[in-house]
Each structure stands twice: as C-alpha cells, then as structure tokens.
Amino acid sequence: MNKVNTSRFKDKAFRRLGMVVTVSCLLILAVFVGFVLYMGLDRLSWEFLMSLPSRFADQSGIYTAWIGSIWVLVLTTLISFPLGVGAGIYLEEYGKKNKLATFLEINIANLAGVPSIIYGLLGLEVFVRIMQMGNSILAGALTLALLILPIIIVSTRESLRAVPSSIRDASNALGASKWQTIWNQVLPASFGGILTGVILALSRAVGETAPLIVVGALAYVPFAPRGPLDEFTVLPIQIFNWVSRPQHEFVINAAAAIIVLLLITFVMNGIAVYLRNRWQSKMKW
Amino acid sequence: MRVKEKIIEKVLAACALVTVLTTLGIILILAVEAFVFFQDVSILEFLTSTQWTPLFTEKNYGILPLLSGTALTTLIAITVALPVGLTIAVYLNEYAHERVRKVLKPMLEILAVVPTVVYGFFALMIVTPFLKTFIPGLAGFNALSPGIVMGIMIIPFVSSLSEDALSSVPNSLRQASFGMGSTKFQTAFRVMVPAASSGIIVSAILAISRAIGETMIVAIAAGQQPRFTFDPTVPIETITAYIVQVSMGDVPYGSIAYKTIFAAGITLFIFTFILNNISYWIKTKYQEKYE
C-alpha cells in the first residue's frame, strides 16, 4: 500500500511542478517585458520616432532605423514571397516521389537549420562583393529573403497539403489543366494558410540582426535611405548599438526602441494567428 | 496552352532550385575563403593553439577559445532548456486540461518570437545584475547569463517539438498503461516518453544546433573576449560573436581579419550541419514506427 501512496504523491508533485514551471516561464517573460516598459516608456515619444541619430542620447531618435526596417521588410517580401510560394507549389504539386524530391526535402530542412549569421557571410560574398551591390538595402533584403525562404516553403507546402485531393480531382474532371486547377482552386483554398506562414517568416526577418551586420548595415546612418541601393540601418542594429554603449542614457534609448520592435513583432504575429484561426474556421472540408 | 503549362512548371522549378543554389553557395563560399585562409595559417595552429588574437598586432589563430566559448554557452542553454522544455511538454500533453493547454501554449510561443537582440538586452540588463546578487565574483560580461537567457529562448522550441512527439504516440499505449493501474506520472515517464524518445532526441539535437548558432545574445552579454576556459563567470567569446565583432569594425576586403570570419564561419557551419543531418536521419528512420 505504501508504494501506491508514493506513486500517487509523485503524480501530484509532478502536476504541481509542471504547472509551476510553465507559469514561471510566462512570469519571466512578463518580468522582461515589464522591465523594458518601465525603463523605456517615458523615453518613447513622437520626437523619438522622428529624430535622426545623434551623439547625444537625449536628441537621438530611431527615424533612420525604422525607415530602414520598412525598406528591408518590403523588399524582402517582394523577393521571398513569389520565390517561396513558387517553390512550395512545385515541391507539393509537381514534385514526384523520387530521389530528387528527397534531396530537395533534406536540403530545405538543412537550410532551415543553418545559423542566420552564415546567411550573412553568404550575402556578404555574393551580393555585396560579387554582384557589387555594396552595403545596400537590396543586399540586406536578398540575404534575409534567402534566410526565410525555407520557412515560407515549408508552411506553403503544409497549407497546400491541407487542401483535399477531391477538389483537385473535381477540377481536373471538368477539364481544367494542372495549372488552372492550382491557380483557380488550390491556391484560393490554401491562401489563408500560406499568408499566415509568410507573415510569421517576415516577423522573424524584422528582428534579425546578425546577418545584416555581416552584410554591412551600419550602426550610424545620418540620413534615412531613399532607394534600394542606399546604405541603411535597421531597428535591431540600432538597439544593439545603443545597448553596447556604457552611458545609461543610451541604454534607455535602447529600451524605448525595443518597445517599438516588440510592438511590430507582436502585431505581425497577432495578425498571423488571427488569419490562421479565421482560415481554419472558414475552411472545413 | 501546353506551352504555357510547361513554362509555368519550369518557372516554379526554378524557384525550388534557388534553395539548392543557396546551399551550394554557402558551402562553396565558406570552402573557398577558408582555403585561402589556410594558405596563410596552418591548420595545426588553427586547431591546437589556445590563443585567438587576429585583431591584435601579435596574431594567433587558434579556434579553441571560440569553440570553448560556444560549447560553454550552449551547454548552459541546454541545461536550462531541456529539462524545462520536457517538463512543460509532458505537463501540457499528459496533465493539463484542454482549455488550460489552449491558453498556455500560444503564450509560451511568444517566448520564441521575441527578437534575439532583445534577449541580449535582457541578459545584460536584468539577468546579469540579478545573478550578481548570488555570485559576487560574476563579471559584468560572462557566459552564464547569456547561456541562461538563450536557454529560456529555446524552451518553446524544445517543448513544442517534444509535444508533437508525445502526441503522435498512439492513445492505445496510454490507455493500456492506465488499464494496468499506472498513475499519469508512471504512464508519462515509463510509457509515453520512451515511446516518443526519437522525437524528443531530435528536439534536443535541434536545440543544441540553435544554441550553437545563436549570435546576438552572446554578442551583447558575453563580453567579446576569446578565452580558453570553461569558467562561466568570466567574459568569453563565441564563434558567432566573433563574426559580429569583426563585421562591426571596418575590415578591408581580402585582409587576414576578413578571412578569419569565414574560417570561423565554416567551423560553425560544420557543427550545425552535422547536428541537423543527424536529427533528420533520426526523424526519418523512426518516424513511422506506429503507423
């Protein structure tokens, strides 16, 4: 009987432990976010958003940084969206079950696990040096596009797989060609899922720092970029730069900039989750 | 019509080809630049010297200090992430009510979407001062604090992959265990976890690979001082942080310092490549055990 009691005790203890551990993780997150808000919220103002960087902490702003981030984000979207979705369609709809398909699959799984800083080295050599784009927004966006490509491909394939084959069969039976079926039936049915994956991937790109540093995004850019070939900085690099300074005023600036960055990331993830839920409730096969 | 279909298929195939070119590009560039580097520096020195000072006047090119730094932070991160992540996975999958699970799971995922540079800020500004109250000898920059924060970052990664593994174990196994009179705890750790072990091992390997490649947390909070040590309280530098350090400065193309980031890069790539392939191999080999 004693043994049974020990077992029951262990069972109860683990239930408690599991709950405590899970809630602790969330508490840590809450403490982190609370700390940043406490430190940076007072610094956050319209002026902070619209000011150029400066040697003086209280005059510095994140104007060049967020403009740079938006430039990079837009270009990365334009490059990675068609490429990733195209590759996803090919692998899921056209790909045959052969050695080549297996190779492509292993390759994409591998790319998803390559550290982001390695993509930076690739971008530095291919885009900055060989293609002579210099330390430009375009070079940075191309690098990030390659970085998030595996994520977009994987989520596109999952969304396409969720479309039942009866829809494809019906379309084919009506005489539609393969592409007509994909374009008119499969893509509209899976678009919500694809979009969710793309937004999640882009929210990751917004927070990426290391590859852009390697590609040569600068910590200090006196003016906001005007075209894709201009030099640039982004919000995470501006934060990194300020965190590394010994003066406390700059660290406060970093906290304020982090609030902006977290806001962007959370909003993008929120949109993605909303789209996923709406899409899932709408598409019931 | 036929022609159009053919063209579309070719265009889509070209999109897929980009991923192959990316891999080839990475391998080729790292190999070529590393080859050039090793014409100036002997491989023996690279692998055995315990000094890494390419940016000083007296130059030494031993990768060991960067490797020890990477190993140290990775070890700390995994020590945090693996037990915590696994506990959460078992709790959410075996114990928690469906409603609790639906609330907690997405909240945990938030931990994974916070940008790494923000985690670096947390490590430097919150965790290091906090740890200093317990460990008086702790330096302002150290391996311990970024290691722990990196572990926190990886927790949802471990827990969601392990949860997937646990939930793919057939329910009949669980029911059989309950039928024999086991408690949930016994069922979880003597039936479910062993049955899902391949998936859990995969999650652990991928977590290690993530920790090795993590950059900004260590670049901010670990100190950028290459040092051949396993003491978690002193400043160190990882492979990734070194690449960032060099890239922040003005390093002319073709200089030996420029080449060192590729030598460091290929070392990093080899480790993560091996780990990723092991995990992929385990995944495909044991995936369909229950089908």
Coordinates of C-alpha atoms in Angstrom, one line a residue:
Chain A
M1 CA 0.0 0.0 0.0
N2 CA 2.9 2.3 0.8
K3 CA 4.2 2.0 -2.8
V4 CA 0.8 3.1 -4.2
N5 CA 0.9 6.2 -1.9
T6 CA 4.4 7.1 -3.1
S7 CA 3.2 6.8 -6.7
R8 CA 0.2 9.0 -6.1
F9 CA 2.4 11.5 -4.3
K10 CA 4.9 11.6 -7.3
D11 CA 2.0 12.0 -9.6
K12 CA 0.6 15.0 -7.7
A13 CA 4.0 16.5 -7.2
F14 CA 4.7 16.4 -10.9
R15 CA 1.4 18.0 -11.7
R16 CA 2.3 20.9 -9.4
L17 CA 5.8 21.1 -10.8
G18 CA 4.6 21.2 -14.4
M19 CA 2.2 24.0 -13.6
V20 CA 4.8 25.9 -11.7
V21 CA 7.5 25.5 -14.4
T22 CA 5.1 26.6 -17.2
V23 CA 3.8 29.6 -15.3
S24 CA 7.3 30.6 -14.3
C25 CA 8.3 30.8 -17.9
L26 CA 5.4 33.1 -18.6
L27 CA 6.3 35.1 -15.5
I28 CA 9.9 35.6 -16.7
L29 CA 8.6 36.8 -20.0
A30 CA 6.2 39.2 -18.1
V31 CA 9.1 40.5 -15.9
F32 CA 11.3 41.1 -19.0
V33 CA 8.6 43.0 -20.9
G34 CA 7.6 44.9 -17.8
F35 CA 11.2 45.9 -17.2
V36 CA 11.5 47.2 -20.8
L37 CA 8.3 49.2 -20.5
Y38 CA 9.3 50.6 -17.1
M39 CA 12.7 51.7 -18.5
G40 CA 11.8 52.9 -21.9
L41 CA 8.2 54.0 -22.0
D42 CA 8.9 57.6 -20.7
R43 CA 11.5 58.0 -23.5
L44 CA 9.1 57.0 -26.2
S45 CA 7.6 60.0 -28.0
W46 CA 6.8 61.3 -31.4
E47 CA 10.1 63.1 -31.4
F48 CA 12.0 59.9 -30.6
L49 CA 10.3 58.3 -33.6
M50 CA 11.1 61.2 -35.9
S51 CA 14.6 62.2 -34.9
L52 CA 17.8 61.3 -36.7
P53 CA 20.6 59.5 -34.7
S54 CA 22.9 61.8 -32.7
R55 CA 25.9 61.8 -30.5
F56 CA 23.7 63.0 -27.7
A57 CA 21.4 60.4 -26.2
D58 CA 18.5 62.8 -25.5
Q59 CA 18.5 64.1 -29.1
S60 CA 18.8 60.7 -30.7
G61 CA 15.8 59.0 -32.4
I62 CA 15.0 55.9 -34.4
Y63 CA 13.8 57.6 -37.6
T64 CA 16.5 56.2 -39.9
A65 CA 16.2 52.8 -38.2
W66 CA 12.5 52.2 -38.7
I67 CA 12.6 53.6 -42.2
G68 CA 15.4 51.2 -42.9
S69 CA 13.5 48.3 -41.3
I70 CA 10.5 49.1 -43.5
W71 CA 12.6 49.3 -46.7
V72 CA 14.2 45.9 -45.8
L73 CA 10.8 44.4 -45.0
V74 CA 9.1 45.5 -48.2
L75 CA 12.0 44.3 -50.4
T76 CA 12.3 41.0 -48.5
T77 CA 8.6 40.4 -49.0
L78 CA 8.8 41.2 -52.7
I79 CA 11.7 38.7 -53.2
S80 CA 10.8 35.9 -50.8
F81 CA 7.0 35.7 -51.3
P82 CA 6.9 34.7 -55.0
L83 CA 10.1 32.5 -54.7
G84 CA 8.9 30.7 -51.6
V85 CA 5.3 30.1 -52.7
G86 CA 6.5 29.1 -56.1
A87 CA 9.0 26.6 -54.7
G88 CA 6.3 25.3 -52.3
I89 CA 3.8 24.8 -55.2
Y90 CA 6.4 23.0 -57.2
L91 CA 7.5 20.6 -54.5
E92 CA 4.0 19.8 -53.4
E93 CA 2.0 19.8 -56.6
Y94 CA 4.6 18.9 -59.3
G95 CA 7.3 17.1 -57.4
K96 CA 7.4 13.4 -57.9
K97 CA 8.4 11.0 -55.2
N98 CA 11.9 10.3 -56.4
K99 CA 15.4 10.8 -55.3
L100 CA 15.5 14.4 -56.4
A101 CA 12.4 15.2 -54.3
T102 CA 14.0 13.6 -51.2
F103 CA 17.2 15.5 -51.8
L104 CA 15.3 18.8 -52.1
E105 CA 13.5 18.0 -48.9
I106 CA 16.7 17.2 -46.9
N107 CA 18.2 20.3 -48.4
I108 CA 15.4 22.6 -47.2
A109 CA 15.4 21.0 -43.7
N110 CA 19.1 21.7 -43.6
L111 CA 18.8 25.3 -44.7
A112 CA 16.2 25.9 -42.0
G113 CA 18.8 24.9 -39.5
V114 CA 21.7 26.9 -40.8
P115 CA 22.6 29.7 -38.3
S116 CA 21.4 33.1 -39.6
I117 CA 24.9 34.6 -39.4
I118 CA 26.1 32.1 -42.1
Y119 CA 23.5 33.6 -44.4
G120 CA 25.2 36.9 -43.6
L121 CA 28.5 35.5 -44.8
L122 CA 26.8 34.3 -48.0
G123 CA 25.2 37.7 -48.6
L124 CA 28.5 39.5 -47.9
E125 CA 30.3 37.5 -50.5
V126 CA 27.6 37.0 -53.2
F127 CA 25.5 40.2 -53.1
V128 CA 27.9 42.8 -51.6
R129 CA 31.2 41.7 -53.3
I130 CA 30.5 39.6 -56.4
M131 CA 27.3 41.4 -57.5
Q132 CA 28.7 44.7 -56.3
M133 CA 25.6 45.9 -54.5
G134 CA 27.7 47.3 -51.7
N135 CA 26.3 47.7 -48.2
S136 CA 22.9 48.4 -49.6
I137 CA 19.3 47.7 -48.6
L138 CA 19.0 45.4 -51.6
A139 CA 21.9 43.2 -50.5
G140 CA 20.4 43.0 -47.0
A141 CA 16.9 42.2 -48.3
L142 CA 18.2 39.5 -50.6
T143 CA 20.1 37.9 -47.7
L144 CA 17.1 37.9 -45.4
A145 CA 14.9 36.6 -48.3
L146 CA 17.2 33.6 -48.6
L147 CA 17.1 33.2 -44.8
I148 CA 13.3 33.0 -44.5
L149 CA 12.8 31.0 -47.8
P150 CA 12.8 27.6 -46.1
I151 CA 10.2 28.8 -43.6
I152 CA 7.9 30.0 -46.3
I153 CA 8.3 26.9 -48.4
V154 CA 7.5 24.6 -45.5
S155 CA 4.4 26.5 -44.5
T156 CA 3.2 26.8 -48.1
R157 CA 3.6 23.0 -48.5
E158 CA 1.6 22.4 -45.4
S159 CA -1.2 24.7 -46.5
L160 CA -1.4 23.0 -49.9
R161 CA -1.4 19.6 -48.4
A162 CA -4.4 20.5 -46.3
V163 CA -6.5 21.0 -49.4
P164 CA -8.3 17.7 -50.0
S165 CA -7.5 15.9 -53.3
S166 CA -11.2 15.7 -54.1
I167 CA -11.1 19.4 -55.1
R168 CA -8.2 18.7 -57.5
D169 CA -10.0 15.7 -58.9
A170 CA -13.2 17.6 -59.4
S171 CA -11.4 20.4 -61.2
N172 CA -9.4 18.0 -63.4
A173 CA -12.6 16.1 -64.2
L174 CA -14.1 19.4 -65.5
G175 CA -11.2 19.6 -68.0
A176 CA -9.0 22.1 -66.2
S177 CA -5.3 21.9 -66.8
K178 CA -2.9 21.3 -63.9
W179 CA -2.1 25.0 -63.5
Q180 CA -5.7 26.1 -63.9
T181 CA -6.6 23.7 -61.0
I182 CA -3.8 25.1 -58.9
W183 CA -4.5 28.7 -59.7
N184 CA -8.3 28.7 -59.5
Q185 CA -8.9 26.0 -56.9
V186 CA -6.0 25.0 -54.7
L187 CA -4.4 28.4 -54.2
P188 CA -7.6 30.3 -53.2
A189 CA -8.4 27.4 -50.8
S190 CA -5.0 27.5 -49.2
F191 CA -4.2 31.2 -49.3
G192 CA -5.0 31.9 -45.7
G193 CA -2.5 29.3 -44.5
I194 CA 0.1 30.5 -47.0
L195 CA -0.3 34.1 -45.9
T196 CA 0.0 33.1 -42.2
G197 CA 3.3 31.4 -42.9
V198 CA 4.6 34.3 -44.9
I199 CA 3.8 36.8 -42.2
L200 CA 5.4 34.7 -39.5
A201 CA 8.5 34.4 -41.6
L202 CA 8.6 38.2 -42.1
S203 CA 8.2 38.8 -38.4
R204 CA 11.3 36.8 -37.9
A205 CA 13.1 38.9 -40.6
V206 CA 12.2 42.1 -38.8
G207 CA 14.0 41.0 -35.7
E208 CA 17.1 39.6 -37.5
T209 CA 20.3 41.4 -36.6
A210 CA 23.4 39.3 -37.1
P211 CA 23.1 38.7 -40.9
L212 CA 22.5 42.3 -41.6
I213 CA 25.5 43.3 -39.5
V214 CA 27.7 40.9 -41.5
V215 CA 26.3 42.2 -44.8
G216 CA 27.4 45.7 -43.7
A217 CA 24.3 47.5 -42.4
L218 CA 25.8 50.4 -40.5
A219 CA 25.2 51.3 -36.9
Y220 CA 25.2 55.0 -37.7
V221 CA 23.4 56.3 -40.8
P222 CA 23.0 60.1 -40.8
F223 CA 20.0 60.2 -43.2
A224 CA 17.1 58.0 -44.0
P225 CA 17.6 55.8 -47.1
R226 CA 15.7 56.9 -50.3
G227 CA 16.3 53.9 -52.6
P228 CA 17.2 50.3 -52.5
L229 CA 20.9 50.9 -53.2
D230 CA 21.4 53.3 -50.3
E231 CA 23.2 52.4 -47.1
F232 CA 21.0 51.6 -44.2
T233 CA 20.5 50.6 -40.6
V234 CA 17.5 48.7 -39.0
L235 CA 15.9 48.8 -35.6
P236 CA 17.6 45.7 -34.1
I237 CA 21.1 47.1 -35.1
Q238 CA 20.2 50.5 -33.6
I239 CA 19.3 48.7 -30.4
F240 CA 22.5 46.6 -30.5
N241 CA 24.5 49.8 -30.9
W242 CA 22.8 51.6 -28.0
V243 CA 23.0 48.6 -25.7
S244 CA 26.7 48.4 -26.3
R245 CA 27.3 51.9 -25.0
P246 CA 28.4 52.5 -21.5
Q247 CA 26.2 55.6 -20.9
H248 CA 22.9 54.9 -19.2
E249 CA 21.0 57.4 -21.4
F250 CA 21.7 55.3 -24.5
V251 CA 20.5 52.1 -22.7
I252 CA 17.2 53.9 -22.0
N253 CA 17.1 54.8 -25.8
A254 CA 17.6 51.1 -26.5
A255 CA 14.7 50.1 -24.1
A256 CA 12.4 52.6 -25.9
A257 CA 13.5 51.2 -29.3
I258 CA 12.9 47.7 -28.0
I259 CA 9.3 48.6 -27.2
V260 CA 8.8 49.7 -30.8
L261 CA 10.4 46.5 -32.2
L262 CA 8.4 44.2 -29.8
L263 CA 5.2 46.0 -30.8
I264 CA 5.9 45.4 -34.5
T265 CA 6.8 41.7 -33.9
F266 CA 3.7 41.1 -31.7
V267 CA 1.4 42.8 -34.1
M268 CA 2.7 40.8 -37.0
N269 CA 2.3 37.6 -35.1
G270 CA -1.1 38.6 -33.9
I271 CA -2.3 39.2 -37.5
A272 CA -0.8 35.8 -38.4
V273 CA -2.6 34.0 -35.6
Y274 CA -5.9 35.8 -36.4
L275 CA -5.6 34.9 -40.1
R276 CA -4.9 31.2 -39.2
N277 CA -7.9 31.0 -36.9
R278 CA -10.2 32.6 -39.4
W279 CA -9.0 30.5 -42.2
Q280 CA -9.3 27.3 -40.1
S281 CA -12.9 28.1 -39.1
K282 CA -13.8 29.0 -42.7
M283 CA -12.2 26.1 -44.4
K284 CA -13.8 22.9 -43.1
W285 CA -13.7 20.2 -45.6
Chain B
M1 CA -2.0 26.0 -73.6
R2 CA 0.5 23.2 -73.4
V3 CA 3.4 25.5 -73.8
K4 CA 2.1 27.8 -71.1
E5 CA 1.8 24.9 -68.7
K6 CA 5.3 23.8 -69.5
I7 CA 6.7 27.3 -68.9
I8 CA 4.9 27.7 -65.6
E9 CA 6.3 24.3 -64.4
K10 CA 9.8 25.4 -65.4
V11 CA 9.4 28.7 -63.5
L12 CA 8.2 27.0 -60.4
A13 CA 11.1 24.5 -60.6
A14 CA 13.5 27.4 -60.9
C15 CA 12.1 28.8 -57.6
A16 CA 12.8 25.4 -55.9
L17 CA 16.2 25.4 -57.5
V18 CA 17.1 28.6 -55.5
T19 CA 17.2 26.6 -52.3
V20 CA 19.8 24.2 -53.9
L21 CA 21.8 27.2 -55.1
T22 CA 21.7 28.7 -51.6
T23 CA 23.2 25.6 -50.1
L24 CA 25.8 25.3 -52.9
G25 CA 26.6 29.0 -52.4
I26 CA 27.1 28.6 -48.7
I27 CA 29.4 25.6 -49.0
L28 CA 31.4 27.0 -51.9
I29 CA 32.0 30.4 -50.4
L30 CA 32.9 29.1 -46.9
A31 CA 35.2 26.5 -48.5
V32 CA 37.0 28.9 -50.9
E33 CA 37.5 31.6 -48.3
A34 CA 38.6 29.1 -45.7
F35 CA 41.0 27.5 -48.2
V36 CA 42.6 31.0 -48.8
F37 CA 42.8 31.5 -45.1
F38 CA 44.6 28.2 -44.5
Q39 CA 47.3 29.2 -47.0
D40 CA 48.3 31.8 -44.5
V41 CA 47.6 29.9 -41.3
S42 CA 48.5 26.3 -40.7
I43 CA 45.6 24.0 -39.9
L44 CA 47.5 22.6 -37.0
E45 CA 47.8 26.0 -35.4
F46 CA 44.1 26.7 -36.1
L47 CA 43.1 23.5 -34.3
T48 CA 45.5 23.4 -31.4
S49 CA 46.6 26.9 -30.4
T50 CA 44.7 28.3 -27.4
Q51 CA 45.1 31.9 -28.4
W52 CA 42.7 33.7 -30.8
T53 CA 44.0 37.2 -31.4
P54 CA 43.7 38.0 -35.1
L55 CA 42.9 41.7 -34.4
F56 CA 46.0 42.3 -32.3
T57 CA 49.5 43.1 -33.5
E58 CA 50.7 39.8 -32.2
K59 CA 48.4 37.5 -34.1
N60 CA 47.4 34.0 -33.0
Y61 CA 44.8 31.9 -34.9
G62 CA 43.7 29.2 -32.5
I63 CA 40.0 28.4 -32.8
L64 CA 39.8 26.6 -29.4
P65 CA 39.0 29.7 -27.3
L66 CA 36.0 30.4 -29.6
L67 CA 35.0 26.8 -29.5
S68 CA 35.1 26.6 -25.7
G69 CA 33.0 29.8 -25.5
T70 CA 30.4 28.4 -27.9
A71 CA 30.4 25.0 -26.1
L72 CA 30.1 26.7 -22.7
T73 CA 27.1 28.9 -23.6
T74 CA 25.4 26.0 -25.5
L75 CA 25.9 23.7 -22.5
I76 CA 24.3 26.2 -20.1
A77 CA 21.4 26.9 -22.5
I78 CA 20.7 23.2 -23.0
T79 CA 20.9 22.6 -19.2
V80 CA 18.1 25.1 -18.8
A81 CA 16.0 24.4 -21.9
L82 CA 15.9 20.6 -22.0
P83 CA 14.5 19.7 -18.5
V84 CA 12.2 22.7 -18.5
G85 CA 11.0 22.2 -22.1
L86 CA 10.4 18.5 -21.5
T87 CA 8.6 19.1 -18.2
I88 CA 6.3 21.6 -20.0
A89 CA 5.7 19.2 -22.9
V90 CA 4.7 16.3 -20.5
Y91 CA 2.6 18.6 -18.4
L92 CA 0.7 20.1 -21.3
N93 CA 0.3 16.8 -23.1
E94 CA -0.5 14.5 -20.2
Y95 CA -1.8 16.6 -17.3
A96 CA -3.2 19.9 -18.4
H97 CA -6.9 20.2 -19.3
E98 CA -7.6 21.0 -22.9
R99 CA -8.7 24.5 -22.0
V100 CA -5.6 25.3 -20.0
R101 CA -3.5 23.9 -22.8
K102 CA -5.1 26.1 -25.4
V103 CA -4.4 29.2 -23.3
L104 CA -0.8 28.4 -22.2
K105 CA 0.6 27.0 -25.4
P106 CA 0.3 30.2 -27.6
M107 CA 1.5 32.2 -24.6
L108 CA 4.7 30.1 -24.5
E109 CA 5.1 30.6 -28.2
I110 CA 5.6 34.3 -27.5
L111 CA 9.0 33.4 -26.0
A112 CA 10.0 32.2 -29.4
V113 CA 9.1 35.3 -31.3
V114 CA 11.0 37.9 -29.3
P115 CA 13.9 39.0 -31.4
T116 CA 17.3 37.8 -30.1
V117 CA 18.7 41.3 -29.8
V118 CA 16.0 41.9 -27.2
Y119 CA 17.0 38.8 -25.3
G120 CA 20.6 40.2 -25.3
F121 CA 19.3 43.3 -23.7
F122 CA 17.5 41.2 -21.0
A123 CA 20.6 39.1 -20.4
L124 CA 22.8 42.2 -19.9
M125 CA 20.4 44.5 -18.0
I126 CA 18.3 42.1 -15.9
V127 CA 19.8 38.6 -15.6
T128 CA 23.5 39.6 -15.0
P129 CA 22.7 42.1 -12.3
F130 CA 20.3 39.6 -10.7
L131 CA 22.9 36.8 -10.8
K132 CA 25.4 39.1 -9.3
T133 CA 23.5 39.2 -6.0
F134 CA 24.1 35.5 -5.6
I135 CA 27.5 35.2 -7.3
P136 CA 29.7 38.1 -6.1
G137 CA 32.6 37.2 -8.4
L138 CA 30.5 37.3 -11.5
A139 CA 31.9 39.7 -14.2
G140 CA 29.7 42.2 -15.9
F141 CA 30.1 40.2 -19.1
N142 CA 30.0 36.4 -18.6
A143 CA 28.9 33.1 -20.2
L144 CA 26.4 32.2 -17.5
S145 CA 23.8 35.0 -18.0
P146 CA 23.6 34.8 -21.9
G147 CA 23.6 31.0 -21.6
I148 CA 20.6 31.0 -19.3
V149 CA 18.7 33.6 -21.4
M150 CA 19.4 31.5 -24.5
G151 CA 18.0 28.5 -22.7
I152 CA 14.8 30.5 -22.0
M153 CA 14.6 31.4 -25.6
I154 CA 14.9 27.8 -26.7
I155 CA 12.3 26.4 -24.2
P156 CA 9.3 26.8 -26.5
F157 CA 11.3 25.2 -29.3
V158 CA 12.0 22.1 -27.2
S159 CA 8.6 21.9 -25.6
S160 CA 6.6 22.2 -28.9
L161 CA 8.8 19.6 -30.7
S162 CA 8.6 17.2 -27.8
E163 CA 4.9 17.8 -27.5
D164 CA 4.5 16.9 -31.2
A165 CA 6.5 13.7 -30.5
L166 CA 4.4 12.8 -27.4
S167 CA 1.0 13.5 -29.1
S168 CA 2.0 11.2 -32.1
V169 CA 2.2 8.3 -29.7
P170 CA -1.0 6.3 -30.2
N171 CA -3.5 6.7 -27.5
S172 CA -3.9 3.0 -27.1
L173 CA -0.5 2.8 -25.4
R174 CA -1.6 5.4 -22.8
Q175 CA -4.9 3.6 -22.3
A176 CA -3.1 0.3 -21.8
S177 CA -0.9 1.8 -19.2
F178 CA -3.8 3.3 -17.3
G179 CA -5.6 -0.1 -17.6
M180 CA -2.6 -1.7 -15.8
G181 CA -3.3 0.7 -12.9
S182 CA -0.4 3.2 -13.6
T183 CA -0.6 6.8 -12.5
K184 CA -0.3 9.6 -15.0
F185 CA 3.3 10.1 -13.9
Q186 CA 4.2 6.5 -14.4
T187 CA 2.4 6.5 -17.8
A188 CA 4.2 9.7 -18.9
F189 CA 7.7 8.7 -17.9
R190 CA 7.7 4.9 -18.4
V191 CA 5.5 4.7 -21.5
M192 CA 5.0 7.9 -23.3
V193 CA 8.4 9.5 -23.1
P194 CA 10.3 6.3 -24.0
A195 CA 7.8 5.8 -26.9
A196 CA 8.4 9.3 -28.1
S197 CA 12.1 9.2 -27.4
S198 CA 13.2 9.6 -31.0
G199 CA 11.2 12.8 -31.4
I200 CA 12.5 14.1 -28.1
I201 CA 16.1 13.4 -29.1
V202 CA 15.5 15.2 -32.3
S203 CA 14.2 18.2 -30.4
A204 CA 17.3 18.2 -28.2
I205 CA 19.7 18.0 -31.1
L206 CA 18.0 20.8 -33.0
A207 CA 18.0 22.9 -29.8
I208 CA 21.8 22.3 -29.5
S209 CA 22.2 23.4 -33.1
R210 CA 20.1 26.5 -32.4
A211 CA 22.2 27.4 -29.4
I212 CA 25.5 27.0 -31.2
G213 CA 24.3 29.3 -34.0
E214 CA 22.7 31.9 -31.7
T215 CA 24.5 35.2 -32.1
M216 CA 23.1 38.4 -30.6
I217 CA 22.6 37.3 -27.0
V218 CA 26.2 36.3 -26.7
A219 CA 27.5 39.3 -28.7
I220 CA 25.8 41.6 -26.3
A221 CA 26.2 39.9 -22.9
A222 CA 29.2 37.6 -23.1
G223 CA 31.9 40.1 -23.5
Q224 CA 33.7 39.5 -26.8
Q225 CA 36.9 38.3 -25.2
P226 CA 38.1 35.0 -26.6
R227 CA 39.4 32.9 -23.7
F228 CA 40.1 29.2 -23.5
T229 CA 38.2 28.5 -20.3
F230 CA 35.1 26.7 -19.0
D231 CA 34.6 29.2 -16.2
P232 CA 31.1 30.6 -16.7
T233 CA 31.7 33.7 -14.6
V234 CA 34.3 35.4 -16.8
P235 CA 34.0 37.2 -20.2
I236 CA 34.3 34.9 -23.2
E237 CA 33.5 35.0 -26.9
T238 CA 31.7 32.5 -29.2
I239 CA 32.3 31.9 -32.9
T240 CA 29.2 33.8 -33.8
A241 CA 30.0 36.8 -31.6
Y242 CA 33.5 37.0 -33.1
I243 CA 32.0 37.2 -36.6
V244 CA 29.7 40.1 -35.4
Q245 CA 32.6 41.8 -33.7
V246 CA 34.7 41.8 -36.9
S247 CA 31.8 42.9 -39.0
M248 CA 31.0 45.9 -36.8
G249 CA 34.5 47.2 -37.4
D250 CA 36.0 48.4 -40.7
V251 CA 37.8 45.3 -42.1
P252 CA 39.2 45.7 -45.6
Y253 CA 38.2 43.0 -48.1
G254 CA 40.9 40.4 -48.5
S255 CA 42.7 41.2 -45.3
I256 CA 43.5 38.3 -43.0
A257 CA 40.9 39.5 -40.4
Y258 CA 38.3 39.4 -43.2
K259 CA 39.3 35.8 -44.0
T260 CA 39.1 34.8 -40.3
I261 CA 35.3 35.3 -40.2
F262 CA 35.0 32.7 -43.0
A263 CA 37.3 30.3 -41.2
A264 CA 35.2 30.8 -38.1
G265 CA 32.0 30.5 -40.2
I266 CA 33.0 27.2 -41.8
T267 CA 33.7 25.7 -38.3
L268 CA 30.3 26.9 -37.2
F269 CA 28.6 25.5 -40.3
I270 CA 30.2 22.1 -40.0
F271 CA 29.0 21.6 -36.5
T272 CA 25.4 22.7 -37.2
F273 CA 25.4 20.8 -40.5
I274 CA 26.3 17.5 -38.7
L275 CA 23.7 18.0 -36.0
N276 CA 20.9 18.9 -38.4
N277 CA 21.6 15.8 -40.5
I278 CA 21.8 13.5 -37.5
S279 CA 18.4 14.9 -36.4
Y280 CA 16.9 14.5 -39.9
W281 CA 18.2 10.9 -40.1
I282 CA 16.7 10.0 -36.7
K283 CA 13.4 11.6 -37.7
T284 CA 13.1 9.7 -41.0
K285 CA 14.3 6.4 -39.5
Y286 CA 12.0 6.3 -36.6
Q287 CA 9.1 8.4 -37.8
E288 CA 6.6 5.8 -38.9
K289 CA 7.1 3.4 -36.1
Y290 CA 3.5 3.4 -35.1
E291 CA 1.8 3.5 -38.5

